mmCIF file of C-alpha atoms in Angstrom:
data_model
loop_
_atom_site.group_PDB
_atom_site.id
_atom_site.type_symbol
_atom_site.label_atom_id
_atom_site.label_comp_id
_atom_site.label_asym_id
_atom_site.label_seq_id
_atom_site.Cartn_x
_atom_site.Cartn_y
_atom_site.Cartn_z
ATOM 1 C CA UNK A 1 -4.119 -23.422 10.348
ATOM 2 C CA UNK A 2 -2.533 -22.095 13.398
ATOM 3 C CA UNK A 3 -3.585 -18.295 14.253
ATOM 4 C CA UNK A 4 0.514 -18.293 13.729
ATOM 5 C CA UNK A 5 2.617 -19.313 11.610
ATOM 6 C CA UNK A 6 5.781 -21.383 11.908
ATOM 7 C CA UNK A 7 8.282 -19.980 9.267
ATOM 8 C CA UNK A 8 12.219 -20.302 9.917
ATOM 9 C CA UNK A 9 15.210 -19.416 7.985
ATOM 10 C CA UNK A 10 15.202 -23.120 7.178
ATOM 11 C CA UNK A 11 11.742 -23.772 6.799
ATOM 12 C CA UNK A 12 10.134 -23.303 2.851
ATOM 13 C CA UNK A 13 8.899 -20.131 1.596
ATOM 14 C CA UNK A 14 5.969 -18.264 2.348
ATOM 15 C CA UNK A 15 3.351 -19.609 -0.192
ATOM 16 C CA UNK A 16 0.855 -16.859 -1.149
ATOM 17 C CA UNK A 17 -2.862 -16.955 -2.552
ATOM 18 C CA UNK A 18 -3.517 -13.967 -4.725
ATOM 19 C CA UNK A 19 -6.892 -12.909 -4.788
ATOM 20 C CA UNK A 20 -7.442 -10.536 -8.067
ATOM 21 C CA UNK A 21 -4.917 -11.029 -10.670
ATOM 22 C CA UNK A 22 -4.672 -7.109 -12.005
ATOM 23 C CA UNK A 23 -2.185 -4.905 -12.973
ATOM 24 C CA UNK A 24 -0.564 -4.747 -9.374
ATOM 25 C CA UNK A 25 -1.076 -8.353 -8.662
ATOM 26 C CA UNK A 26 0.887 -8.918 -11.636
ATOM 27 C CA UNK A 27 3.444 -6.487 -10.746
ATOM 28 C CA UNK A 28 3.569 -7.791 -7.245
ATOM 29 C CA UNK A 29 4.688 -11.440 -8.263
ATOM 30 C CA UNK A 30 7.093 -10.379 -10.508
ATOM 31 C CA UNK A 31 8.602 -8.208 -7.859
ATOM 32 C CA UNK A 32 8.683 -11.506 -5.378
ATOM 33 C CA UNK A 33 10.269 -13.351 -7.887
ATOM 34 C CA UNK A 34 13.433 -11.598 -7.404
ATOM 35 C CA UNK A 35 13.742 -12.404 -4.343
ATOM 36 C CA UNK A 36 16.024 -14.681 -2.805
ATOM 37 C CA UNK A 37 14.627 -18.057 -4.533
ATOM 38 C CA UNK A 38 12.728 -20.195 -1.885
ATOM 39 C CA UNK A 39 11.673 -17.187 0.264
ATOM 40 C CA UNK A 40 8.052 -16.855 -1.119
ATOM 41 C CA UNK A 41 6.333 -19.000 -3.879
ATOM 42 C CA UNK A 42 2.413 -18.918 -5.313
ATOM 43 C CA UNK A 43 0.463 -21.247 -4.476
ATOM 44 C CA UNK A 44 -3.043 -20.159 -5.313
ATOM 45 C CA UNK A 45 -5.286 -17.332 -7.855
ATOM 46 C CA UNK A 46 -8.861 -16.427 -7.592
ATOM 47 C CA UNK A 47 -10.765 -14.234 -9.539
ATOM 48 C CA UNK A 48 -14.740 -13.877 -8.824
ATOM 49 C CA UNK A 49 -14.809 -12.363 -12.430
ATOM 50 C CA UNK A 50 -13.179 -14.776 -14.090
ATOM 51 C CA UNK A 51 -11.645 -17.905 -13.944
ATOM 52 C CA UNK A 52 -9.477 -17.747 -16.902
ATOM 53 C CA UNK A 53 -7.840 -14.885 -15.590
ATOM 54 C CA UNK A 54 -6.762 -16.806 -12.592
ATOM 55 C CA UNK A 55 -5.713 -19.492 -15.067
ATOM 56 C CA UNK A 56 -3.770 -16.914 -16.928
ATOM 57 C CA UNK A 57 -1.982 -15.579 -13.720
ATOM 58 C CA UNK A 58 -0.860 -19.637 -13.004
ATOM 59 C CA UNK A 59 0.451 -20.221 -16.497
ATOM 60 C CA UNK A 60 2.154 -17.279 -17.098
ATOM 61 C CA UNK A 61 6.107 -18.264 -16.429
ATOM 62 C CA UNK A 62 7.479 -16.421 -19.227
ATOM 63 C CA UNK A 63 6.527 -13.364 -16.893
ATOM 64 C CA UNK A 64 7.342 -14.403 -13.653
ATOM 65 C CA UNK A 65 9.819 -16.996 -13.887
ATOM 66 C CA UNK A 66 10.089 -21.059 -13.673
ATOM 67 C CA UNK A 67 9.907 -20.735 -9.651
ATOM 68 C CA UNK A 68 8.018 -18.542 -8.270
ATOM 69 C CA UNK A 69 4.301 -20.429 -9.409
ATOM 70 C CA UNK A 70 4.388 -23.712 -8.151
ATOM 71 C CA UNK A 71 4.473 -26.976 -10.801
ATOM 72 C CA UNK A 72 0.738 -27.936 -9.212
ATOM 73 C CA UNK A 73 -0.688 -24.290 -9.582
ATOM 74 C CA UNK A 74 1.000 -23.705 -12.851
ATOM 75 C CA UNK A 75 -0.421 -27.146 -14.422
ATOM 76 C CA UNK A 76 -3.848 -26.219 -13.334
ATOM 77 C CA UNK A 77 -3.730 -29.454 -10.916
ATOM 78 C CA UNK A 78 -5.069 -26.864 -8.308
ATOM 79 C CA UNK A 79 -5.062 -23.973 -6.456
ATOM 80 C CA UNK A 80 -7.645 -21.956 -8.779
ATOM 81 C CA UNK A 81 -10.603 -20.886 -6.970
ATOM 82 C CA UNK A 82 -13.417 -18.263 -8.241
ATOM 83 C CA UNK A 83 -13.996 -17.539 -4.309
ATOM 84 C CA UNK A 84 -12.078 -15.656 -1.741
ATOM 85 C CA UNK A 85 -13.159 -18.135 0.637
ATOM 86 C CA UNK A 86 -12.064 -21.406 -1.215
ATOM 87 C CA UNK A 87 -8.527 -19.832 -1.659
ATOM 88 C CA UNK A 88 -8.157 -18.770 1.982
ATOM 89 C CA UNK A 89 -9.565 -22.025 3.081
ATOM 90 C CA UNK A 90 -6.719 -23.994 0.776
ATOM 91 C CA UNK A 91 -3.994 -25.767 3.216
ATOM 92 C CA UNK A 92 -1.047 -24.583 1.546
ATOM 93 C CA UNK A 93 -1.868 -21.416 1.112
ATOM 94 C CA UNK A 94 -0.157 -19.902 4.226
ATOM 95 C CA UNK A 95 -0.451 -15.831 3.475
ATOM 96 C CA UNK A 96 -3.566 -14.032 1.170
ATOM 97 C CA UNK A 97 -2.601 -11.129 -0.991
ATOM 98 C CA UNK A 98 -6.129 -8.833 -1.899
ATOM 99 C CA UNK A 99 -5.419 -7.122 -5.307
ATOM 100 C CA UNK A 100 -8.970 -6.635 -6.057
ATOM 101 C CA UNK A 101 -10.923 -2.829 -6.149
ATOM 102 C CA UNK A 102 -11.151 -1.059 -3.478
ATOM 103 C CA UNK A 103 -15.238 -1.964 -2.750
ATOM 104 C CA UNK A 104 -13.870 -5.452 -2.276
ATOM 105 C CA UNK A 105 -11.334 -5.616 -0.489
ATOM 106 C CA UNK A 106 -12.568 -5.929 2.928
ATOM 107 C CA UNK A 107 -14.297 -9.397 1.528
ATOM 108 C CA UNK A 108 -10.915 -10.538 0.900
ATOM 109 C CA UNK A 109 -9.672 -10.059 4.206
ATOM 110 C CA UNK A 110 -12.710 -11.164 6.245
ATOM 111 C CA UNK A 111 -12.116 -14.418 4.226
ATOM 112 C CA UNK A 112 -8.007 -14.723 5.390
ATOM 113 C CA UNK A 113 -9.438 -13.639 8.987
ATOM 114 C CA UNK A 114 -12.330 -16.801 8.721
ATOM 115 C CA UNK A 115 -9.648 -19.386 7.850
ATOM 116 C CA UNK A 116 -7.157 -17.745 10.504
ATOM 117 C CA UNK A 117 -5.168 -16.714 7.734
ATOM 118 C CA UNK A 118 -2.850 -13.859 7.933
ATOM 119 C CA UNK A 119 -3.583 -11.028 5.029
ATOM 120 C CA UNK A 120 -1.365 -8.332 3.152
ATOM 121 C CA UNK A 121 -4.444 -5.661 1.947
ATOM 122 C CA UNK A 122 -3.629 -3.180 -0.953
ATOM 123 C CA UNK A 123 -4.359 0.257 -0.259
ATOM 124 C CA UNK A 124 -6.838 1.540 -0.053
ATOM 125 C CA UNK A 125 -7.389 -1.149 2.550
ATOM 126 C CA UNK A 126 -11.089 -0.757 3.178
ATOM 127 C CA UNK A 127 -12.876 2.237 1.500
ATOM 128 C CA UNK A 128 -14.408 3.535 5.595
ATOM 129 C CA UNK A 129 -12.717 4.037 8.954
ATOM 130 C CA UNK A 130 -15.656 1.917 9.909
ATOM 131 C CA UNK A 131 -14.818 -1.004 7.624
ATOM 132 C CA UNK A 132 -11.064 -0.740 8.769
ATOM 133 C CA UNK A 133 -11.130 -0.514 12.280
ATOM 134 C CA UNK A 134 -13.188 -3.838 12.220
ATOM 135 C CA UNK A 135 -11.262 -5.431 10.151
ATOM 136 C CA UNK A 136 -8.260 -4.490 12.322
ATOM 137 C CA UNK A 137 -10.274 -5.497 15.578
ATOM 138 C CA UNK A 138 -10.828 -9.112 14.827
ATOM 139 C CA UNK A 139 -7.154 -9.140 13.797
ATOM 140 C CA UNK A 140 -6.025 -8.037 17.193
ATOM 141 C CA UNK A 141 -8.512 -10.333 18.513
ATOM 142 C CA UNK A 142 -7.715 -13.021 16.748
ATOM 143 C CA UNK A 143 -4.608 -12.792 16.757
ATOM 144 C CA UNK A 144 -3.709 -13.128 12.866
ATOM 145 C CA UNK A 145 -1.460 -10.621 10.941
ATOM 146 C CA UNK A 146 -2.942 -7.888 9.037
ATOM 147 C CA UNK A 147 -1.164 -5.133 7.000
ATOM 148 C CA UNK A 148 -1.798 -2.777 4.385
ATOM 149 C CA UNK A 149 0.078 -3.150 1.508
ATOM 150 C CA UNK A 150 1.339 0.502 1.318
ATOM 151 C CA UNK A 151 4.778 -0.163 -0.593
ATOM 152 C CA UNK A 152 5.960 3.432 -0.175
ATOM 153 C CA UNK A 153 6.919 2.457 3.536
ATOM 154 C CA UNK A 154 9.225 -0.306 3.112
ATOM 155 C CA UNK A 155 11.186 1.147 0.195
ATOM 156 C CA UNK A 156 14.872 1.646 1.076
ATOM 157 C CA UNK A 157 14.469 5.751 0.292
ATOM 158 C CA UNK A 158 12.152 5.324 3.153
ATOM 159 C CA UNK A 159 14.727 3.393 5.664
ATOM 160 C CA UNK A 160 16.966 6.371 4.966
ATOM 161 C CA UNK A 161 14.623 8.759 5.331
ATOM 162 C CA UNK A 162 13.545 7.450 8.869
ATOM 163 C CA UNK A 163 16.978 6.630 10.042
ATOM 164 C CA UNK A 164 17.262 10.310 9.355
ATOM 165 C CA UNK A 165 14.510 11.422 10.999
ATOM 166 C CA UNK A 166 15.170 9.613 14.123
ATOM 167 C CA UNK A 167 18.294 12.104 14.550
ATOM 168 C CA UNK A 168 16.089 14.459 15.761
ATOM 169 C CA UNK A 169 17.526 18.033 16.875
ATOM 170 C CA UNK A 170 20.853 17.315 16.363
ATOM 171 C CA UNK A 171 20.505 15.924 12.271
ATOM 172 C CA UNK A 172 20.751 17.548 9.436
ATOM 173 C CA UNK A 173 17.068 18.866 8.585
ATOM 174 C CA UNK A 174 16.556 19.335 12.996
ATOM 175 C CA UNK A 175 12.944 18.793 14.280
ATOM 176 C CA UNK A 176 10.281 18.066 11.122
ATOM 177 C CA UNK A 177 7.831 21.399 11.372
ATOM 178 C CA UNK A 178 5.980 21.155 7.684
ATOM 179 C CA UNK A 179 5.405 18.555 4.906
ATOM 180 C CA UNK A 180 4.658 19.746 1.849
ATOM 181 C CA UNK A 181 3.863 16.909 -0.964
ATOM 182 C CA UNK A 182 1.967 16.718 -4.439
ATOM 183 C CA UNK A 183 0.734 13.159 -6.152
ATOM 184 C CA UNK A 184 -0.382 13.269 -9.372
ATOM 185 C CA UNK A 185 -0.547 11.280 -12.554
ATOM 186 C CA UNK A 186 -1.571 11.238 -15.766
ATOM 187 C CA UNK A 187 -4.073 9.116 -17.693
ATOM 188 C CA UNK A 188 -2.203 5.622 -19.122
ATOM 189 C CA UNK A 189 -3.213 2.613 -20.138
ATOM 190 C CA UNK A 190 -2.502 1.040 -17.163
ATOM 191 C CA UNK A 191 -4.208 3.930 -14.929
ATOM 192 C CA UNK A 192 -7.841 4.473 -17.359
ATOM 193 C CA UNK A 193 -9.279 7.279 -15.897
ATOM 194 C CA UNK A 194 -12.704 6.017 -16.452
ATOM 195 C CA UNK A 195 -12.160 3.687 -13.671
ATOM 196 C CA UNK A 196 -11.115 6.348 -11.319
ATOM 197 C CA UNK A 197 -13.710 8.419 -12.560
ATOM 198 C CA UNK A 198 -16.384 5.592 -11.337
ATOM 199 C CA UNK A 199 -18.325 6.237 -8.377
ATOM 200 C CA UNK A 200 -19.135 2.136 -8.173
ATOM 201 C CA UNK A 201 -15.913 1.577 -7.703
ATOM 202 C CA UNK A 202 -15.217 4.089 -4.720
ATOM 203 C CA UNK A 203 -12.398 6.314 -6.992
ATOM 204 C CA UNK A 204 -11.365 9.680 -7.215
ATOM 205 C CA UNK A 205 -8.154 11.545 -6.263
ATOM 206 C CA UNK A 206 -8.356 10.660 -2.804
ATOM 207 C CA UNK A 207 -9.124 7.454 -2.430
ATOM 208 C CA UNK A 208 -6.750 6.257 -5.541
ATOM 209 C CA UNK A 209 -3.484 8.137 -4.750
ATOM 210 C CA UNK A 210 -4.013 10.732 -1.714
ATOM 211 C CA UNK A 211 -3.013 8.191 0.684
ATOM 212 C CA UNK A 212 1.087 8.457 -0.035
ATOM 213 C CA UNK A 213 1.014 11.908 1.068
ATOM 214 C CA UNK A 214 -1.050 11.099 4.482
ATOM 215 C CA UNK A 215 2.428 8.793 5.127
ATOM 216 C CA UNK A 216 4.774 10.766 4.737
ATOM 217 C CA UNK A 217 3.265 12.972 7.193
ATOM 218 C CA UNK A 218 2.673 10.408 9.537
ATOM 219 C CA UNK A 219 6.111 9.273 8.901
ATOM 220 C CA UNK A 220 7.653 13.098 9.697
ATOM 221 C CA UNK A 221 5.517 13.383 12.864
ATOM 222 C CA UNK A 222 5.786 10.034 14.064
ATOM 223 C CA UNK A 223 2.634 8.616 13.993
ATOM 224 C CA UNK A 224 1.165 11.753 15.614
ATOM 225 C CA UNK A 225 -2.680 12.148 15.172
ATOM 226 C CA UNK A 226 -3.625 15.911 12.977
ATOM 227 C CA UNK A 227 -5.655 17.956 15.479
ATOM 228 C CA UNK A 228 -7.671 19.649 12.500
ATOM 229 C CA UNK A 229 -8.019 18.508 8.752
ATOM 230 C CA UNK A 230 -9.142 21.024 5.843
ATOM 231 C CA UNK A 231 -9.621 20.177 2.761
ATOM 232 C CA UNK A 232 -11.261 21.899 -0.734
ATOM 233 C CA UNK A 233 -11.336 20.479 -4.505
ATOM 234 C CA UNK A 234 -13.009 20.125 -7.608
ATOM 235 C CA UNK A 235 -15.166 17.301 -8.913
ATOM 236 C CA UNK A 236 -15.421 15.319 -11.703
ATOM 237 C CA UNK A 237 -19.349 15.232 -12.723
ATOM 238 C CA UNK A 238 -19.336 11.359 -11.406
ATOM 239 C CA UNK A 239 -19.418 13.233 -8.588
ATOM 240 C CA UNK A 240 -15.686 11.803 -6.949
ATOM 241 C CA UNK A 241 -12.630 14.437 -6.395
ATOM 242 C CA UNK A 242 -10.799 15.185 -9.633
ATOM 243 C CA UNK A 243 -8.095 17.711 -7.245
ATOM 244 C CA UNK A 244 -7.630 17.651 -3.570
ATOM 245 C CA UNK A 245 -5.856 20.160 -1.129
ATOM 246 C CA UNK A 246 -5.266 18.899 2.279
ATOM 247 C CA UNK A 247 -4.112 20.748 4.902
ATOM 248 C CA UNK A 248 -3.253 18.888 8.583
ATOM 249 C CA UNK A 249 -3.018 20.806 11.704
ATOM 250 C CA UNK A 250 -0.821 19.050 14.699
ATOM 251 C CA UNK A 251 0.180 19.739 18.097
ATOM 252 C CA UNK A 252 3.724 21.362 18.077
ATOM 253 C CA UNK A 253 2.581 24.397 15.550
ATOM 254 C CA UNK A 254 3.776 21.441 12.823
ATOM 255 C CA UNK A 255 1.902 20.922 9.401
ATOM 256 C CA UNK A 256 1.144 19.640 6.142
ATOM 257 C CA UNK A 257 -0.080 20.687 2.832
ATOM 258 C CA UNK A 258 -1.138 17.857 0.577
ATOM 259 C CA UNK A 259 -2.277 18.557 -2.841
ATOM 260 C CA UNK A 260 -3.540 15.006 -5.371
ATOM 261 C CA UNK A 261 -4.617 16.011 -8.693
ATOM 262 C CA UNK A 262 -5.513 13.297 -11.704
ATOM 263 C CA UNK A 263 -5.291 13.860 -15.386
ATOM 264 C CA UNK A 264 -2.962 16.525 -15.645
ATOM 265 C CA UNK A 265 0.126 16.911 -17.911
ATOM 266 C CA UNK A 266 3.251 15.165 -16.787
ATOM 267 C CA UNK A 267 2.716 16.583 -13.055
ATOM 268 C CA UNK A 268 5.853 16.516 -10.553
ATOM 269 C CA UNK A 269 5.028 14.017 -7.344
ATOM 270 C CA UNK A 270 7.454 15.264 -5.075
ATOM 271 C CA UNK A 271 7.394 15.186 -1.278
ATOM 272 C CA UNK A 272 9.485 17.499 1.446
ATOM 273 C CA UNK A 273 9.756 17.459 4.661
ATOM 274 C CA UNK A 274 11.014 20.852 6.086
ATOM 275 C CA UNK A 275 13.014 21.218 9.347
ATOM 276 C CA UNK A 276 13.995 23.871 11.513
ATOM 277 C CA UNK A 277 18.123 23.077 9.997
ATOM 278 C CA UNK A 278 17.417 22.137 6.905
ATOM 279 C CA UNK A 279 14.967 19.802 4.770
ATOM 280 C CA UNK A 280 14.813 16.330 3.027
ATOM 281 C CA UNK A 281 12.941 15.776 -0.170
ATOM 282 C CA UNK A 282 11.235 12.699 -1.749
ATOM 283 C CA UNK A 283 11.659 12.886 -5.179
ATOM 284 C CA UNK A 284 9.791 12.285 -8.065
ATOM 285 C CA UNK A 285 7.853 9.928 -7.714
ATOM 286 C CA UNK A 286 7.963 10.323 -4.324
ATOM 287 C CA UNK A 287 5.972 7.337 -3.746
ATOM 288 C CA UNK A 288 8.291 4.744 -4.558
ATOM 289 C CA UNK A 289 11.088 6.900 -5.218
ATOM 290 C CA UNK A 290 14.866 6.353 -6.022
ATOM 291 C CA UNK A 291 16.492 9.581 -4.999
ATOM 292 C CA UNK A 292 16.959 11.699 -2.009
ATOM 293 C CA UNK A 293 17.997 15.108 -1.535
ATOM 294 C CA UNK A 294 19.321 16.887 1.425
ATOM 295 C CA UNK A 295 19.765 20.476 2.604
ATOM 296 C CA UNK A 296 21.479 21.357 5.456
ATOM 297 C CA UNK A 297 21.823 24.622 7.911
ATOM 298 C CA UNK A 298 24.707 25.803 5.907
ATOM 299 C CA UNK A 299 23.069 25.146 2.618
ATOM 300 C CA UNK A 300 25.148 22.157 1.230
ATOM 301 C CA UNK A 301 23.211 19.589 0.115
ATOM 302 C CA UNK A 302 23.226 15.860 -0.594
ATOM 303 C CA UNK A 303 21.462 13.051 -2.857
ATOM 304 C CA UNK A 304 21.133 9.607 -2.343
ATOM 305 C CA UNK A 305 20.064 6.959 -4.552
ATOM 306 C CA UNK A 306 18.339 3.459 -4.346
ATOM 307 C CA UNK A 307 18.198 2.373 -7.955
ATOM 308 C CA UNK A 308 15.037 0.030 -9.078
ATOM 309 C CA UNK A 309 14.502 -2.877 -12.200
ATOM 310 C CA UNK A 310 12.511 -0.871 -14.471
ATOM 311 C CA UNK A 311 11.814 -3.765 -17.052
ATOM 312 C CA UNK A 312 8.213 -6.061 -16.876
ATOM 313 C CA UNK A 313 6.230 -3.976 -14.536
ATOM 314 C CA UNK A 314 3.058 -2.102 -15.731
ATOM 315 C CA UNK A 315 3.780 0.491 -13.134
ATOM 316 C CA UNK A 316 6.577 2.613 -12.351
ATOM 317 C CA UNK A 317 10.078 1.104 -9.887
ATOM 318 C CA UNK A 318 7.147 -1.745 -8.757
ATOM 319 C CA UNK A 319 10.025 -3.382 -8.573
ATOM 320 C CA UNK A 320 9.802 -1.937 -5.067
ATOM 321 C CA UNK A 321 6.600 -4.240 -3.945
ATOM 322 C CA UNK A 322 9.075 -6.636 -2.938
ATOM 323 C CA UNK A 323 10.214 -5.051 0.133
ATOM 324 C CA UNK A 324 6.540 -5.154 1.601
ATOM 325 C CA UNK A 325 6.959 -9.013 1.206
ATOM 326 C CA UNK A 326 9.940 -9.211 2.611
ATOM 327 C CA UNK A 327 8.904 -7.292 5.994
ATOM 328 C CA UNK A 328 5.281 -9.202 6.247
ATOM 329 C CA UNK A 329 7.876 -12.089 5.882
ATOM 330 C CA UNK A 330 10.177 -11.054 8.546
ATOM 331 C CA UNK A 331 7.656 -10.345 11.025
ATOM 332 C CA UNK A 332 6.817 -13.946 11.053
ATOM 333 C CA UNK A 333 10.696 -14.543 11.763
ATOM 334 C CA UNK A 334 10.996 -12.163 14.249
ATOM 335 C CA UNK A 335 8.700 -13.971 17.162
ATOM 336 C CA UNK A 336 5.905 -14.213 14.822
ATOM 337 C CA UNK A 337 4.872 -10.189 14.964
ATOM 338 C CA UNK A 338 1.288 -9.666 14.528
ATOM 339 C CA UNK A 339 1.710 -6.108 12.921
ATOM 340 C CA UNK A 340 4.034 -4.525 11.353
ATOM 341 C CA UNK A 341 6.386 -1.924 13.216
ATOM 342 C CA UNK A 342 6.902 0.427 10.136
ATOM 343 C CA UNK A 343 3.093 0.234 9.489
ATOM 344 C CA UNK A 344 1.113 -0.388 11.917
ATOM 345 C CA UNK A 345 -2.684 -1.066 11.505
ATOM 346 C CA UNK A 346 -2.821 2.318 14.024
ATOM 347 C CA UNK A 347 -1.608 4.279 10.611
ATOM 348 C CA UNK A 348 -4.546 2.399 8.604
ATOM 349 C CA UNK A 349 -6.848 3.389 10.675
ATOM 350 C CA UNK A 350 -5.671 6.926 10.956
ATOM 351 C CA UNK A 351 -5.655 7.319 7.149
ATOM 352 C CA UNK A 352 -9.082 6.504 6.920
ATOM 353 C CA UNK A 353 -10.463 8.883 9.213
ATOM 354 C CA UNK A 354 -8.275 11.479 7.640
ATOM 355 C CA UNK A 355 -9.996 10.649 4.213
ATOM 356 C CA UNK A 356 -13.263 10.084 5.610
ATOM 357 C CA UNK A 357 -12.990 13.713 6.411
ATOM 358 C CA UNK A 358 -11.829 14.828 3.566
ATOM 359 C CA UNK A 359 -14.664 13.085 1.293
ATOM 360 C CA UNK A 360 -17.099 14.659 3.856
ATOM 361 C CA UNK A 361 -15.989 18.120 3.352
ATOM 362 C CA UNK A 362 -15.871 17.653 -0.509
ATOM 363 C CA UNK A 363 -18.964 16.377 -0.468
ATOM 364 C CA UNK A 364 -17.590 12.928 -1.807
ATOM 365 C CA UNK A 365 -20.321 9.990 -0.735
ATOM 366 C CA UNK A 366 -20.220 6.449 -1.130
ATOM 367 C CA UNK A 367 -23.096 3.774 -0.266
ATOM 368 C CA UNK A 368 -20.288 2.473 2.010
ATOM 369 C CA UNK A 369 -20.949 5.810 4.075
ATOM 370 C CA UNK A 370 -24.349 4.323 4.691
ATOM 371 C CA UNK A 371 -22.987 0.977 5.780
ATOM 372 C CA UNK A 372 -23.541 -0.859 2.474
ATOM 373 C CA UNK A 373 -20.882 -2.981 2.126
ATOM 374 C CA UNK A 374 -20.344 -4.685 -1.309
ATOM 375 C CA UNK A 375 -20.835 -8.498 -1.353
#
């Protein structure tokens, strides 16, 4: 395949390759299947693990729909694979989604980079800066579209909340000075806290959910780099972060306090983002949130909502992945775009560093902190 792709309004859908077939995988392809039909399809499953589960993923209409799994993939014909390789490799798979754990990942996209193949990462994309910034090297080098699939930045709260932003001085919260945000949640069946527990698996607080409050920060100081990062917590006796507090120093005497806490009762995920006028909050949960709220200098305040499906997802408004597909889609429209503008692979990189830090201060290690990648 071409380093880039040809896609046009006319042209057929994007046809994806799914690499782990999970909880968000599944809640990803249901999301794309309510998009406008024709505009993305699945072509392709692999599972290292398993191959019935890929099998499962192909054959599982009811869920998804009569569309959105091609006839070929969905009679087993083809398209299953038990490597990352063989599905990048496969000629009408045009895009790679990596769903797998967060050790793994990096395998999946060093596979779409091999086969020229442009990749959409969950996040955590790698579990190092060092892993990410060569991942995100070869794709500049290569020239073949990488992004992280951080959701939270291409939900429509978020439009609003940028468009807002970009007012500057003269809107209603003024110039952003302090972000103030807590992620939590609570132990599901869906969200095991075993698995976050496991130090094989590169969890904890952190690395699971701590990287929605890095964005909005990033997002409120546009893109600007923190000049100092503290951070303290507990541990679980895995030895990975059970609670976090981060606190993020920038130029401009501007802030933000981050707190990420797992298996407590029913906790409030709420982000803020305070201006010199007024302030603009996130609301719960702020990650992939539905309502905004507004204060201004005078003190009235405003809410806006951006309602979500709630039915057939395992995880709350995932109705909301679809957005992320719909940007990595329109990039490819728009002069075929190697990164994305409201993510760039600039933010990926600075998350990492920011949590590289804050594992290092915690005393958080992983073999991947001693180069040793998984395989």
């Amino acid at each position: 395949m071409a380093e880039r792709m040809e896609v046009t309004s006319e042209s057929r859908g994007l046809r994806w390759g799914i690499c782990g077939p999970g909880n968000t995988a599944y809640d990803f392809v249901t999301a794309i299947a309510c998009l406008q039909k024709g505009t993305h399809v699945v072509t392709a499953v692999a599972s290292r693990s398993s191959r019935e589960k890929a099998e499962k993923m192909a054959q599982d209409r009811e869920k998804f729909g009569d569309w959105i799994i091609c006839s070929s993939l969905a009679s087993l014909e083809r398209g299953i694979y038990t490597q990352y390789e063989q599905l990048a490799a496969d000629p009408q798979v045009d895009v790679v989604y990596a769903g797998v754990t967060h050790p793994y990942r990096h395998l999946v996209v060093m596979a779409a980079q091999a086969s020229k193949k442009p990749c959409l990462v969950e996040n955590p994309m790698t579990v190092t800066a060092e892993m990410a910034d060569r991942l995100i090297n070869t794709a500049r080098r290569e020239k073949i579209f990488l992004m992280e699939a951080l959701w939270t930045a291409f939900m429509p709260a978020y439009d609003f909340v940028r468009d807002l932003l970009k007012e500057g001085k003269s809107g209603p919260i003024g110039q952003p000075k302090l972000v103030t945000c807590h992620t939590g949640y609570k132990e599901r069946p869906c969200l095991p806290l075993h698995k976050l527990k496991d130090k094989g698996q590169s969890g904890g607080a952190m690395m699971d959910i701590g990287i929605y409050g890095l964005y909005v920060a990033f997002m409120a100081f546009d893109g600007d780099h923190p000049k100092q990062v503290a951070a303290c917590g507990t541990l679980y006796d895995t030895g990975v972060d059970e609670m976090v507090n981060i606190t993020l120093k920038y130029r401009g005497n501007r802030m933000a306090v981050s707190t990420v806490s797992t298996n407590t009762a029913r906790p409030l995920s709420e982000a803020t983002i305070h201006g010199t006028k007024g302030w603009v909050r996130l609301c719960h949960p702020f990650w992939c949130c539905t309502k905004v709220m507004i204060q201004r200098e005078d003190g009235s305040q405003e809410e806006k909502e951006f309602p979500e499906d709630s039915g057939r997802y395992n995880f709350v408004n995932s109705s909301g992945l679809r957005y992320q597909a719909d940007a990595l889609r329109d990039c490819f429209l728009a002069d075929n775009e190697l990164e994305s503008s409201v993510l760039p692979l600039e933010a990926s990189s600075q998350f990492r560093r920011i949590t590289d830090e804050v594992r290092r201060q915690l005393g958080v290690q992983f073999s991947e902190d001693a180069g040793h990648f998984k395989t």
